[in-house]
Short mmCIF file of C-alpha atoms and ligand atoms in Angstrom, two decimals:
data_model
loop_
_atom_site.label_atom_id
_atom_site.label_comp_id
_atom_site.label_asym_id
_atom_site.label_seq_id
_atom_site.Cartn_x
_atom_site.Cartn_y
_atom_site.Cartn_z
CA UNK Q 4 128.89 106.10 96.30
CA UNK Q 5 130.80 107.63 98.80
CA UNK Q 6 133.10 110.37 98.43
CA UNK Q 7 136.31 110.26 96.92
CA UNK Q 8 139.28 112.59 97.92
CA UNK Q 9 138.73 114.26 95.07
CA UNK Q 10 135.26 114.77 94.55
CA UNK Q 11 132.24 115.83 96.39
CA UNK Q 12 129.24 113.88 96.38
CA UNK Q 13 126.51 113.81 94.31
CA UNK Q 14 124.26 115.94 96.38
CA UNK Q 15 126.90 118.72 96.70
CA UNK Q 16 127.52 118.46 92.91
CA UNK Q 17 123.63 118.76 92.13
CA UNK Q 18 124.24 122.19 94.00
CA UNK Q 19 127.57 123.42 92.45
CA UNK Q 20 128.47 121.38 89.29
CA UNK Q 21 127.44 124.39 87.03
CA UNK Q 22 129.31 126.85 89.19
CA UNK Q 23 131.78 126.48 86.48
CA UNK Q 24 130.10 127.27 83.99
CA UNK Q 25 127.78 130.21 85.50
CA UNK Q 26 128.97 133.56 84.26
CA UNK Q 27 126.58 135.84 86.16
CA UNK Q 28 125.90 136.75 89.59
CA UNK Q 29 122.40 135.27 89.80
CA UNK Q 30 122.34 132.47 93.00
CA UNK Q 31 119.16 131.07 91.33
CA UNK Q 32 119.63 129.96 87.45
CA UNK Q 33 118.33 132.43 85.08
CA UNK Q 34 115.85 131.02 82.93
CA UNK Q 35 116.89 131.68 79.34
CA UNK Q 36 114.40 131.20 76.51
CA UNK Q 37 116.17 133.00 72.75
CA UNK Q 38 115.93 129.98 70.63
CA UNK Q 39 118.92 132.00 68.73
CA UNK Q 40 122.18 133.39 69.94
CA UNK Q 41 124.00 136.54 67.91
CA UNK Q 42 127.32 135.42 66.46
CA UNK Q 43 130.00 137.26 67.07
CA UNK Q 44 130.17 141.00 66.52
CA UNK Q 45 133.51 141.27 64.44
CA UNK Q 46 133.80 140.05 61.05
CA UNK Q 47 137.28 138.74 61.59
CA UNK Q 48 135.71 136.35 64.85
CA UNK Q 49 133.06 134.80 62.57
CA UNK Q 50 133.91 130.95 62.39
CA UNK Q 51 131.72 129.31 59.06
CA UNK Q 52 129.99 126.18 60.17
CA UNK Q 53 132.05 123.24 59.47
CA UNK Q 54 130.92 120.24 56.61
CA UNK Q 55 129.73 117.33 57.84
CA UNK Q 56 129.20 117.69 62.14
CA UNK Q 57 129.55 114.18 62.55
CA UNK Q 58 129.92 114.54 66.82
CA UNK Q 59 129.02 117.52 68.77
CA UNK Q 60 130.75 118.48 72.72
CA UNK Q 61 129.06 121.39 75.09
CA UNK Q 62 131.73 123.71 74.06
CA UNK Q 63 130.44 124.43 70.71
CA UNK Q 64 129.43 127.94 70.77
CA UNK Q 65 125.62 128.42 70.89
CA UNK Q 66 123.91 128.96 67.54
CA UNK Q 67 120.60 127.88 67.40
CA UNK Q 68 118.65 126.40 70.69
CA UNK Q 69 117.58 123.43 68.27
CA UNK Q 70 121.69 122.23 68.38
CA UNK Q 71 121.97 123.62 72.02
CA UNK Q 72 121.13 126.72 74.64
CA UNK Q 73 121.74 127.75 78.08
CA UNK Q 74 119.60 125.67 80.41
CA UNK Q 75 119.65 122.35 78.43
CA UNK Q 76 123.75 122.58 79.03
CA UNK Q 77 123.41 123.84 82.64
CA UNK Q 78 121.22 120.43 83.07
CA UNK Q 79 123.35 118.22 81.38
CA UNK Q 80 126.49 119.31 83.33
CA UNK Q 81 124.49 118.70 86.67
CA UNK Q 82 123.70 115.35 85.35
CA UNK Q 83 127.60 114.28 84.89
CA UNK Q 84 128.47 113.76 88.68
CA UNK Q 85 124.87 112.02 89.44
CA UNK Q 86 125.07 110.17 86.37
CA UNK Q 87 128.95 108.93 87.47
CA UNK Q 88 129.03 109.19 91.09
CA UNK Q 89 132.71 109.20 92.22
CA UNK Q 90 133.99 110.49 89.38
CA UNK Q 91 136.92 112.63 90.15
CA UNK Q 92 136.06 116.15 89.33
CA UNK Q 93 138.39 117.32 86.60
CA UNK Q 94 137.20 113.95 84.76
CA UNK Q 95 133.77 115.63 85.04
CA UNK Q 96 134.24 118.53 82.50
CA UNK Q 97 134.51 115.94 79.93
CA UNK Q 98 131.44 113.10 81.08
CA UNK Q 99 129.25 116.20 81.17
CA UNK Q 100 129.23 115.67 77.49
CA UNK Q 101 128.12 112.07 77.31
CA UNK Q 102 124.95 113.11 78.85
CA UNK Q 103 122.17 113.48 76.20
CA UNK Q 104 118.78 114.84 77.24
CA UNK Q 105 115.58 114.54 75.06
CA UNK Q 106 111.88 116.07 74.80
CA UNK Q 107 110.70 113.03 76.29
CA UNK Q 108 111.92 109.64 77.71
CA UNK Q 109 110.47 107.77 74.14
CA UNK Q 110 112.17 110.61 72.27
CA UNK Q 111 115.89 109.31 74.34
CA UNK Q 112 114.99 105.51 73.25
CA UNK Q 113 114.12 106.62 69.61
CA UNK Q 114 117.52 108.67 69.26
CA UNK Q 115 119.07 105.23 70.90
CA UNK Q 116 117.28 102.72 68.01
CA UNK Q 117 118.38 105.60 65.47
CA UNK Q 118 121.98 105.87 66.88
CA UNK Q 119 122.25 102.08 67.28
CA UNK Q 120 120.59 100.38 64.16
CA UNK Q 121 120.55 97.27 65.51
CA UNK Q 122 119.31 94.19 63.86
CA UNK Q 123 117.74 92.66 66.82
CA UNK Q 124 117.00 94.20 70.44
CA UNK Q 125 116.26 91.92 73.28
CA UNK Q 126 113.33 93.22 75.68
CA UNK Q 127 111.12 91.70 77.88
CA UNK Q 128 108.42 93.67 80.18
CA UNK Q 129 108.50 97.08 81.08
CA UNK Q 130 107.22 100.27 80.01
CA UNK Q 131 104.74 99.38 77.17
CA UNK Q 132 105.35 102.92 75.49
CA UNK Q 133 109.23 101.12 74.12
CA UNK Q 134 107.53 98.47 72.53
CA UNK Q 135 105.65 101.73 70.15
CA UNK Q 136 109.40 103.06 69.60
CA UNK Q 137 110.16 99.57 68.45
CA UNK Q 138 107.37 98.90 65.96
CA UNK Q 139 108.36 102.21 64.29
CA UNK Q 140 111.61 100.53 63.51
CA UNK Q 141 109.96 97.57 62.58
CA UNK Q 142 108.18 99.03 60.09
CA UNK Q 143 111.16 101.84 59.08
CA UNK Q 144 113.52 98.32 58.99
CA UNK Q 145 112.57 95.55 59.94
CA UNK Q 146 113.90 95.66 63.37
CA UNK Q 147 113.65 91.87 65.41
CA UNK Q 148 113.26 91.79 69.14
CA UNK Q 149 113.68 88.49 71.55
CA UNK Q 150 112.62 87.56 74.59
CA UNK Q 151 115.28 89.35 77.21
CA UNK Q 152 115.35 86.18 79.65
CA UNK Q 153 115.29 83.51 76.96
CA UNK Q 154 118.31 80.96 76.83
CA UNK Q 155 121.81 81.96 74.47
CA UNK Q 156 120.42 79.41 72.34
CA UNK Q 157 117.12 81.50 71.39
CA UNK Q 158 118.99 84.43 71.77
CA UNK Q 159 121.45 82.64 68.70
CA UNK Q 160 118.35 81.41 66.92
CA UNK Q 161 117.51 85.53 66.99
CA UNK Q 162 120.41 86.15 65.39
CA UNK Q 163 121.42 88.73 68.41
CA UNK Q 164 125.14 89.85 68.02
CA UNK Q 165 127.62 92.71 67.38
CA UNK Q 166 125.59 96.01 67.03
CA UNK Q 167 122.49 94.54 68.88
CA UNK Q 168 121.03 95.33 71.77
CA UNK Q 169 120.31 93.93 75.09
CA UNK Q 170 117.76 96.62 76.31
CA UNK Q 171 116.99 95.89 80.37
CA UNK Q 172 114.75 98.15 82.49
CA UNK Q 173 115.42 97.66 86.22
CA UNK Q 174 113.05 98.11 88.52
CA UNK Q 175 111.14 96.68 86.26
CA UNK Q 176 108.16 99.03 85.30
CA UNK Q 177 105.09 98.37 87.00
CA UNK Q 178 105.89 95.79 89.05
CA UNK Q 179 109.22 97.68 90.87
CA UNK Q 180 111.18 94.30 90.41
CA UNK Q 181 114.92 94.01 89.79
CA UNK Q 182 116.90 92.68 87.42
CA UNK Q 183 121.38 91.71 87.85
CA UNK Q 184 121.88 94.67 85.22
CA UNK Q 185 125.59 92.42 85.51
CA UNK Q 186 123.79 89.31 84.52
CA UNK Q 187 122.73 90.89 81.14
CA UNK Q 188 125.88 92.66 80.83
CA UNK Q 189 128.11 89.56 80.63
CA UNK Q 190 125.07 88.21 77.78
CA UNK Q 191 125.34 90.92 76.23
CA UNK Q 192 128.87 91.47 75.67
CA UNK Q 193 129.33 88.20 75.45
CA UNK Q 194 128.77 88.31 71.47
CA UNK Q 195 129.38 91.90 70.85
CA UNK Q 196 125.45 93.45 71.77
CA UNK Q 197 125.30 96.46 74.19
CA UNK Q 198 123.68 96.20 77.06
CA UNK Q 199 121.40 99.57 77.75
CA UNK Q 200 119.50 100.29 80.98
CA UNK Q 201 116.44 101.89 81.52
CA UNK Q 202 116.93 103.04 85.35
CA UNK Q 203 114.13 105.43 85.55
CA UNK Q 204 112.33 103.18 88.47
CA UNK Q 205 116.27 103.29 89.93
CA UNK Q 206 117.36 107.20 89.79
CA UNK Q 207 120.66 108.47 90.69
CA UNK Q 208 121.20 108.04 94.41
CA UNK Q 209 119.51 104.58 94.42
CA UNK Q 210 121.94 102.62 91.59
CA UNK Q 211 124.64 103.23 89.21
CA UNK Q 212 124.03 100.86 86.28
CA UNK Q 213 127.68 101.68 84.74
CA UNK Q 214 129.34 100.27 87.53
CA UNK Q 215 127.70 96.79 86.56
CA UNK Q 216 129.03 96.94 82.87
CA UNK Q 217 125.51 99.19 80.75
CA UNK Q 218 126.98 100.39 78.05
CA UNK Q 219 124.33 103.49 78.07
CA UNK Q 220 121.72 104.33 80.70
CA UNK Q 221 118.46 105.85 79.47
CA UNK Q 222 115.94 107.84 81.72
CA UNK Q 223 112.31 109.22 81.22
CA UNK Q 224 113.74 112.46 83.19
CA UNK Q 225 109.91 113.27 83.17
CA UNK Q 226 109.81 111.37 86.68
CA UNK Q 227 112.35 111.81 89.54
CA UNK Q 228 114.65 113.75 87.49
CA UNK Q 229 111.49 116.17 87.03
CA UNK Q 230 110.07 115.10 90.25
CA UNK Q 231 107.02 117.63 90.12
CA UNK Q 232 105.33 116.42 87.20
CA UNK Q 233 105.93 119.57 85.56
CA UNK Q 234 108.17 118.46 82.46
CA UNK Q 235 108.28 116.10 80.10
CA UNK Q 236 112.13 114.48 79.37
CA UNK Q 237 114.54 111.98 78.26
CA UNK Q 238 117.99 111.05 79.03
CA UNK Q 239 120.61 109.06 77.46
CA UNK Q 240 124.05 108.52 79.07
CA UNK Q 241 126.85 107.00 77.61
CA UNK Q 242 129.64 104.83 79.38
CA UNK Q 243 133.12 106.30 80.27
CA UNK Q 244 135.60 106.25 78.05
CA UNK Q 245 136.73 107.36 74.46
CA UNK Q 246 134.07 105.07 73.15
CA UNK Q 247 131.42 106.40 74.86
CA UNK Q 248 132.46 109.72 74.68
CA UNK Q 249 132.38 109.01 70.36
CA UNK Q 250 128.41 107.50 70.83
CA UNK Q 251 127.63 110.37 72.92
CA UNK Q 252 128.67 112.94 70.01
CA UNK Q 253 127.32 111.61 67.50
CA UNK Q 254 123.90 111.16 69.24
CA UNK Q 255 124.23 115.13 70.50
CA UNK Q 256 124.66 115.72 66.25
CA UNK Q 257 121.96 113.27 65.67
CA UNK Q 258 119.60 114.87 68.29
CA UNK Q 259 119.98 118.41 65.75
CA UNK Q 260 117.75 116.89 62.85
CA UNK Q 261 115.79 114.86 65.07
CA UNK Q 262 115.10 118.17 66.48
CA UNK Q 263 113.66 116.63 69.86
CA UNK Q 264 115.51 118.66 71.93
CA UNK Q 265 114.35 119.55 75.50
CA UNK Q 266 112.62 122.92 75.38
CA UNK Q 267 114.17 126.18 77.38
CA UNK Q 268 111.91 126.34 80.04
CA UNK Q 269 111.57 122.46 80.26
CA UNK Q 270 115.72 122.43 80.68
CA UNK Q 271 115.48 125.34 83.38
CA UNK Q 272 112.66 122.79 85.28
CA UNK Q 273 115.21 120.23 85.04
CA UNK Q 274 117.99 122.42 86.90
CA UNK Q 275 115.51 123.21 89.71
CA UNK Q 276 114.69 119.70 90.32
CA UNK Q 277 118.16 118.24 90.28
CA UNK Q 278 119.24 120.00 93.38
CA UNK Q 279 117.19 118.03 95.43
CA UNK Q 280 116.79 115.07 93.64
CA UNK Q 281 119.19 112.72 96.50
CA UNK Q 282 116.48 114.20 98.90
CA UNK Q 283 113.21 113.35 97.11
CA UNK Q 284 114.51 109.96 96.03
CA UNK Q 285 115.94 108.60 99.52
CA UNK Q 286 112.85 109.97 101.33
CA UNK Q 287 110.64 108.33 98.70
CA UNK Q 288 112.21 105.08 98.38
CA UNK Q 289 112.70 105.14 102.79
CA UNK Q 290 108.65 105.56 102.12
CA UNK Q 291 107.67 103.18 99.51
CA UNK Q 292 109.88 100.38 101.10
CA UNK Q 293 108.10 100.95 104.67
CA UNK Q 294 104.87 100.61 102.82
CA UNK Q 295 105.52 97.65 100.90
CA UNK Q 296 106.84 96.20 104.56
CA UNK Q 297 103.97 96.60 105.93
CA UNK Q 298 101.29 95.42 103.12
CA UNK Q 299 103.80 92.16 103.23
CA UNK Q 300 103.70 91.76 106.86
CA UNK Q 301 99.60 91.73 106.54
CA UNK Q 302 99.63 89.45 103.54
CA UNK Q 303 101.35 87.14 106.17
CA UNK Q 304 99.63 87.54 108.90
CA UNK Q 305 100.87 90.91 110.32
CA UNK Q 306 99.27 94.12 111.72
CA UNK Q 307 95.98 94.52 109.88
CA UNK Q 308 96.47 91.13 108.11
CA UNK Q 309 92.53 91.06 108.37
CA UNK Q 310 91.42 94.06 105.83
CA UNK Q 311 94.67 94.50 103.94
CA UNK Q 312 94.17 90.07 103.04
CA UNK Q 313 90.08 90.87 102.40
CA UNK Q 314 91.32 92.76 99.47
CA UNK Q 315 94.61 92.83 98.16
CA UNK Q 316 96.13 89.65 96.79
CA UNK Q 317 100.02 90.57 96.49
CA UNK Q 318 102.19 93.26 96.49
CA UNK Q 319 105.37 92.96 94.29
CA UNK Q 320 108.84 95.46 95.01
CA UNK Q 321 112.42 95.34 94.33
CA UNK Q 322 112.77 94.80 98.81
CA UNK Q 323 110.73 91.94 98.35
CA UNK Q 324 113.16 89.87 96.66
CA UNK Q 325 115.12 88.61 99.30
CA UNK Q 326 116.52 85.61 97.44
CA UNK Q 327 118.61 88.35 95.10
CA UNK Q 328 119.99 90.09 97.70
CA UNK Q 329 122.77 88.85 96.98
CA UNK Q 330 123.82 90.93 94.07
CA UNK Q 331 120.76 93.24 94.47
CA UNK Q 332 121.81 95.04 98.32
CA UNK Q 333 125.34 95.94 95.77
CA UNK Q 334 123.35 97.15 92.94
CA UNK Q 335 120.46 99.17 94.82
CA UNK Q 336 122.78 99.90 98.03
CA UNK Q 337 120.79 102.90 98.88
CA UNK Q 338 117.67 101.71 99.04
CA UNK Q 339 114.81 100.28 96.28
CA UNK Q 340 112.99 102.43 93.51
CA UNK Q 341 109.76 104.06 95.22
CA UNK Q 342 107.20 102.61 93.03
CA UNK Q 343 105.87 99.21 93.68
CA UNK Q 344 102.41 97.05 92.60
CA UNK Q 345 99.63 95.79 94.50
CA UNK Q 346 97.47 92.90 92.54
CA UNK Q 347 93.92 93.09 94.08
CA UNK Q 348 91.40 90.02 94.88
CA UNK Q 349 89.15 91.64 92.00
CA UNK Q 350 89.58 93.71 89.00
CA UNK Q 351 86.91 96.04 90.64
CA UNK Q 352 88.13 96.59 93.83
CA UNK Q 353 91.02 97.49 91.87
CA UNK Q 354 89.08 100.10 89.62
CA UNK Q 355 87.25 100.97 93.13
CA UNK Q 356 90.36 102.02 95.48
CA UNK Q 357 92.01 104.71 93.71
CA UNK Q 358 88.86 107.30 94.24
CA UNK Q 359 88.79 105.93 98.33
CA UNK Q 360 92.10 107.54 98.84
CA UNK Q 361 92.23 111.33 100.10
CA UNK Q 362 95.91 111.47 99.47
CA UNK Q 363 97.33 109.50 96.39
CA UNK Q 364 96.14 111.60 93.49
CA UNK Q 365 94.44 108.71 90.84
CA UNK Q 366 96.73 109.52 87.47
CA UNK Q 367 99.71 107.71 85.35
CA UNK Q 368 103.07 108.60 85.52
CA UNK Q 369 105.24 108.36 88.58
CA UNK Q 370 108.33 110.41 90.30
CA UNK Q 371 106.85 113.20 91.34
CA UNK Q 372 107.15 114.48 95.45
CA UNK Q 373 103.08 113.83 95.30
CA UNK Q 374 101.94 110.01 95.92
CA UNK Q 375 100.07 108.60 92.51
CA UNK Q 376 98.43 105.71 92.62
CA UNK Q 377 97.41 104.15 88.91
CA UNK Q 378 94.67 101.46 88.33
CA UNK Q 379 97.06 100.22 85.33
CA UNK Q 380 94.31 99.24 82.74
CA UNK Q 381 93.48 103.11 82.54
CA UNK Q 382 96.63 103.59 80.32
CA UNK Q 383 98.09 99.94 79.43
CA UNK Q 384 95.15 97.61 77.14
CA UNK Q 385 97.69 94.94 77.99
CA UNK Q 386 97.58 94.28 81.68
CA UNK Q 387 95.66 92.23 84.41
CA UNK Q 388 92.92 94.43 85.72
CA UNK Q 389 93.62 93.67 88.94
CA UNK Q 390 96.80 95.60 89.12
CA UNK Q 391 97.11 99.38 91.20
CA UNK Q 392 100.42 100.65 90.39
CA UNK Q 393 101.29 102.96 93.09
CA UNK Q 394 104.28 105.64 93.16
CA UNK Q 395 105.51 106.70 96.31
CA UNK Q 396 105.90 110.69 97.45
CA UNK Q 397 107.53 112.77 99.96
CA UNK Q 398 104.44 112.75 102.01
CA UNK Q 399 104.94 111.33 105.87
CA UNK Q 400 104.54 107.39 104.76
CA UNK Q 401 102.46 107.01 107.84
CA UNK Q 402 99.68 109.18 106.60
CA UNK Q 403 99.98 107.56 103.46
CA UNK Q 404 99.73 104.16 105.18
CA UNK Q 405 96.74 105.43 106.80
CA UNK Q 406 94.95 106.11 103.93
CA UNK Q 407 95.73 102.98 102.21
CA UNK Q 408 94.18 101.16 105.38
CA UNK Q 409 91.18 103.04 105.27
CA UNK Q 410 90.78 102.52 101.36
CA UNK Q 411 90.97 99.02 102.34
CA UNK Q 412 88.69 98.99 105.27
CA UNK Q 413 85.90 100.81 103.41
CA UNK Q 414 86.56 98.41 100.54
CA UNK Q 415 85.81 95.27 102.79
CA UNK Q 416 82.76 96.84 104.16
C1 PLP E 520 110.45 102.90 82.56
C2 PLP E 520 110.01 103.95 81.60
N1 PLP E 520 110.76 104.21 80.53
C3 PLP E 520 110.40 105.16 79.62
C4 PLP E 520 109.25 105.88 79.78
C5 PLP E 520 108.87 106.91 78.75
O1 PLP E 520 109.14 108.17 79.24
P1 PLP E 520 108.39 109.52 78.75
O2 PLP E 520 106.97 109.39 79.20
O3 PLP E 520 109.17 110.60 79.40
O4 PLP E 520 108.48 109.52 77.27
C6 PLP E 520 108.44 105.66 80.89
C7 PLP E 520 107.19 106.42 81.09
O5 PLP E 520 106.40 106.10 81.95
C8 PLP E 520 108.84 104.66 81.84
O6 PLP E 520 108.11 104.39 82.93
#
C-alpha cells in the first residue's frame, strides 16, 4: 500500500476523498436526512425517468433517498481509495461507483445471491448469519452449497462452474484464521465461478483482497468500518474494470427495489468513522496480536504459563500461523485482523470469564474502539461451548492484558 506518485494514501483520502464532491463550506459533513430531493425548478430542465434502469452511477441526480442521498454517496466515495489502495486518483472518480453499501452486512450478501444467481456457492465456516441468507435461496431456488476446502473433484461432483460462487471469509470468523484468498481465486476461476471475499475480520489498512484476484469484496461495515457500534451496514465492492464497473450498476439498480439502503443518519455515521479507520484498525490489530503473543507464549511455557495453562486450552489468530507466512505476511502485510479465539479447559469457565473482566464489555459483534469479549454459544447454537471470542479495542493492550490475567487468576482460584 504505499503511495503512488499520483495518489495519496488511504488515510489522507479517508480525510479528503469527498472534497470533491462537497459543495458547502461546512469542515465537518452536514448530516442530511430529506428522504426526497425537489426536481428541478424549470419546466424545460425536467428530465422524465428513463424505462428500464438496468445500472445506476453516483452521478444520477438525487430523487428519492431509497435510489440514493447525500451521506450514503459521501460514504461510498470515501470507500473508493480504501477499498483500492493505490489507485491513481483520477481513476478514483469512477471506482467510487463500484462501491455498494447496504442496511446491514446480510442485506450486502443477499443483494450478492440476488445479483449473482448462482447454482451452487462454495462456503465453509464463518459467520453463521450467511448460512440464513443461503437457506432463503434455497428455499426461493434451490440454491446448492459445497464444502469450500473440498477437492476439484467434489467441487465437479457439485456441479460448481460459470456463474457460481466461491464465497471465502478471511480471517475466518470466530476463530481470526486466514485463508490464501489467491488459492481460491485460481479454483475459482479456474471453471468460470467468482471468487467473493468476506474481509470484515481483514478491513482496509490490514489486506486488499483484489490484489489476490476476489472478484467482489463484501463487508459487514457494522464493525471497523462503523467502529463504535453505533450503525448497522453492509458493503459490496466490485473488482476494477469495465466488468466490475457493469456488476456494480446493476447491483446499485437492484439495491432500489430491494430497498435496503443504508439509512441517512446511518451513512453520515459511516463518514465519521472512516476518517480514522487506518488508526483504529492498526492500533487494534498492534493490540490483539500482542495479546495473542502473549496467551501463546504462556500456553508454552512463557510469562504466566501457570494461570493462563490452568484455564485456557488454546488460542487461535491469523499471527499464529506461522507455517502460511509465506503467502500470508503479502496478503495481511500490515498486520492481522484484531479479533482472535480462546478455547477454554471447560465450557464453564468459558461462560464464567466474560463477567470477571472490568474492561471487555460481555456482548456479540466486534470492530468497535471498545474491547468485546463473546462467550460464542450466547449467539451461535452451533459452536463448542468452550469458545470466548474476543475483539480487540483501542484500549492500552497492557491494561487489557491485565485484566485478562486477573480473569484468569480468579478463575483458577
Ligand atoms: C464475517 C461477517 N460477515 C457478515 C456479518 C453480517 O453482518 P451484519 O451483522 O452487519 O449484517 C458478520 C456479522 O457479525 C460477520 O462477522
Amino acid at each position: 500500500m504505499a503511495p503512488s506518485e499520483s495518489t495519496f494514501s488511504p488515510a489522507t483520502l479517508a480525510i479528503h476523498a469527498d472534497d470533491r464532491i462537497n459543495k458547502l463550506t461546512d469542515v465537518a459533513p452536514p448530516i442530511h436526512t430529506s428522504t426526497t430531493f425537489r426536481y428541478p425548478r424549470h419546466a424545460a430542465d425536467l428530465q422524465p425517468v428513463p424505462g428500464d434502469v438496468e445500472t445506476v452511477d453516483l452521478s444520477t441526480p438525487l430523487v428519492y433517498s431509497r435510489l440514493a442521498s447525500s451521506n450514503i454517496n459521501r460514504l461510498e466515495t470515501i470507500l473508493a481509495p480504501l477499498l483500492y489502495p493505490g489507485t491513481p486518483e483520477p481513476e478514483l472518480e469512477e471506482l467510487s461507483n463500484h462501491v455498494v453499501s447496504y442496511s446491514s452486512g446480510l442485506s450486502a450478501f443477499h443483494a450478492l445471491l440476488v445479483n449473482v444467481v448462482p447454482k451452487v456457492v462454495a462456503i465453509s465456516g464463518g459467520y453463521h448469519g450467511c448460512y440464513g441468507v443461503i437457506s432463503l435461496h434455497q428455499k426461493m431456488h434451490g440454491l446448492k452449497t459445497v464444502d469450500l476446502h473440498a477437492s476439484d473433484e467434489e467441487w465437479d461432483k457439485a456441479g460448481l462452474s460459470k456463474g457460481d460462487i466461491v464465497h471465502l471469509e478471511t480471517p475466518l470468523n470466530p476463530s481470526g484464521k486466514a485463508f490464501s484468498i489467491a488459492k481460491y481465486a485460481e479454483r475459482a476461476h479456474k471453471r468460470g465461478a467468482i471468487l467473493s471475499v468476506d474481509a470484515t475480520f481483514g478491513p482496509p489498512g490490514l489486506q486488499d483482497p483484489f490484489l489476490w484476484g476476489a472478484d467482489v469484496v463484501m463487508h459487514s461495515g457494522t464493525k471497523y468500518i462503523g467502529g463504535h457500534s453505533d450503525l448497522l451496514c453492509g458493503i459490496l465492492a466490485t473488482k476494477k474494470g469495465v466488468e466490475g464497473g457493469e456488476q456494480a450498476g446493476t447491483l446499485r439498480a437492484e439495491r432500489i427495489f430491494l430497498g435496503s439502503v443504508l439509512g441517512g443518519l446511518e451513512g453520515w455515521l459511516g463518514v465519521r468513522s472512516l476518517r480514522t479507520l487506518e488508526l483504529r484498525v492498526s492500533r487494534q490489530s498492534e493490540n490483539a496480536t500482542r495479546i495473542v503473543e502473549w496467551l501463546d507464549r504462556a500456553l508454552k511455557g512463557g510469562q504466566d504459563a501457570e494461570i493462563v495453562r490452568s484455564t485456557v486450552e488454546s488460542v487461535t489468530h491469523a499471527s499464529l500461523q506461522i507455517h502460511d507466512f509465506h503467502w500470508l505476511k503479502k496478503q495481511m502485510p500490515n498486520g492481522f485482523g484484531p479479533v482472535f479465539s480462546i478455547w477454554m479447559k471447560s465450557p464453564q469457565d468459558a461462560r464464567q470469564l466474560p463477567s470477571l473482566l472490568k474492561l471487555f464489555h460481555h456482548a456479540t459483534s466486534l470492530g468497535g474502539v471498545e474491547s468485546l469479549i463473546e462467550w460464542r454459544r450466547m449467539s451461535d447454537s452451533g459452536v463448542d461451548e468452550r469458545l470466548l471470542r474476543i475483539s480487540i479495542g483501542v484500549e492500552n493492550w497492557e491494561d487489557l492484558k491485565a485484566d485478562l490475567s486477573q480473569a484468569f487468576k480468579t478463575l483458577k482460584e
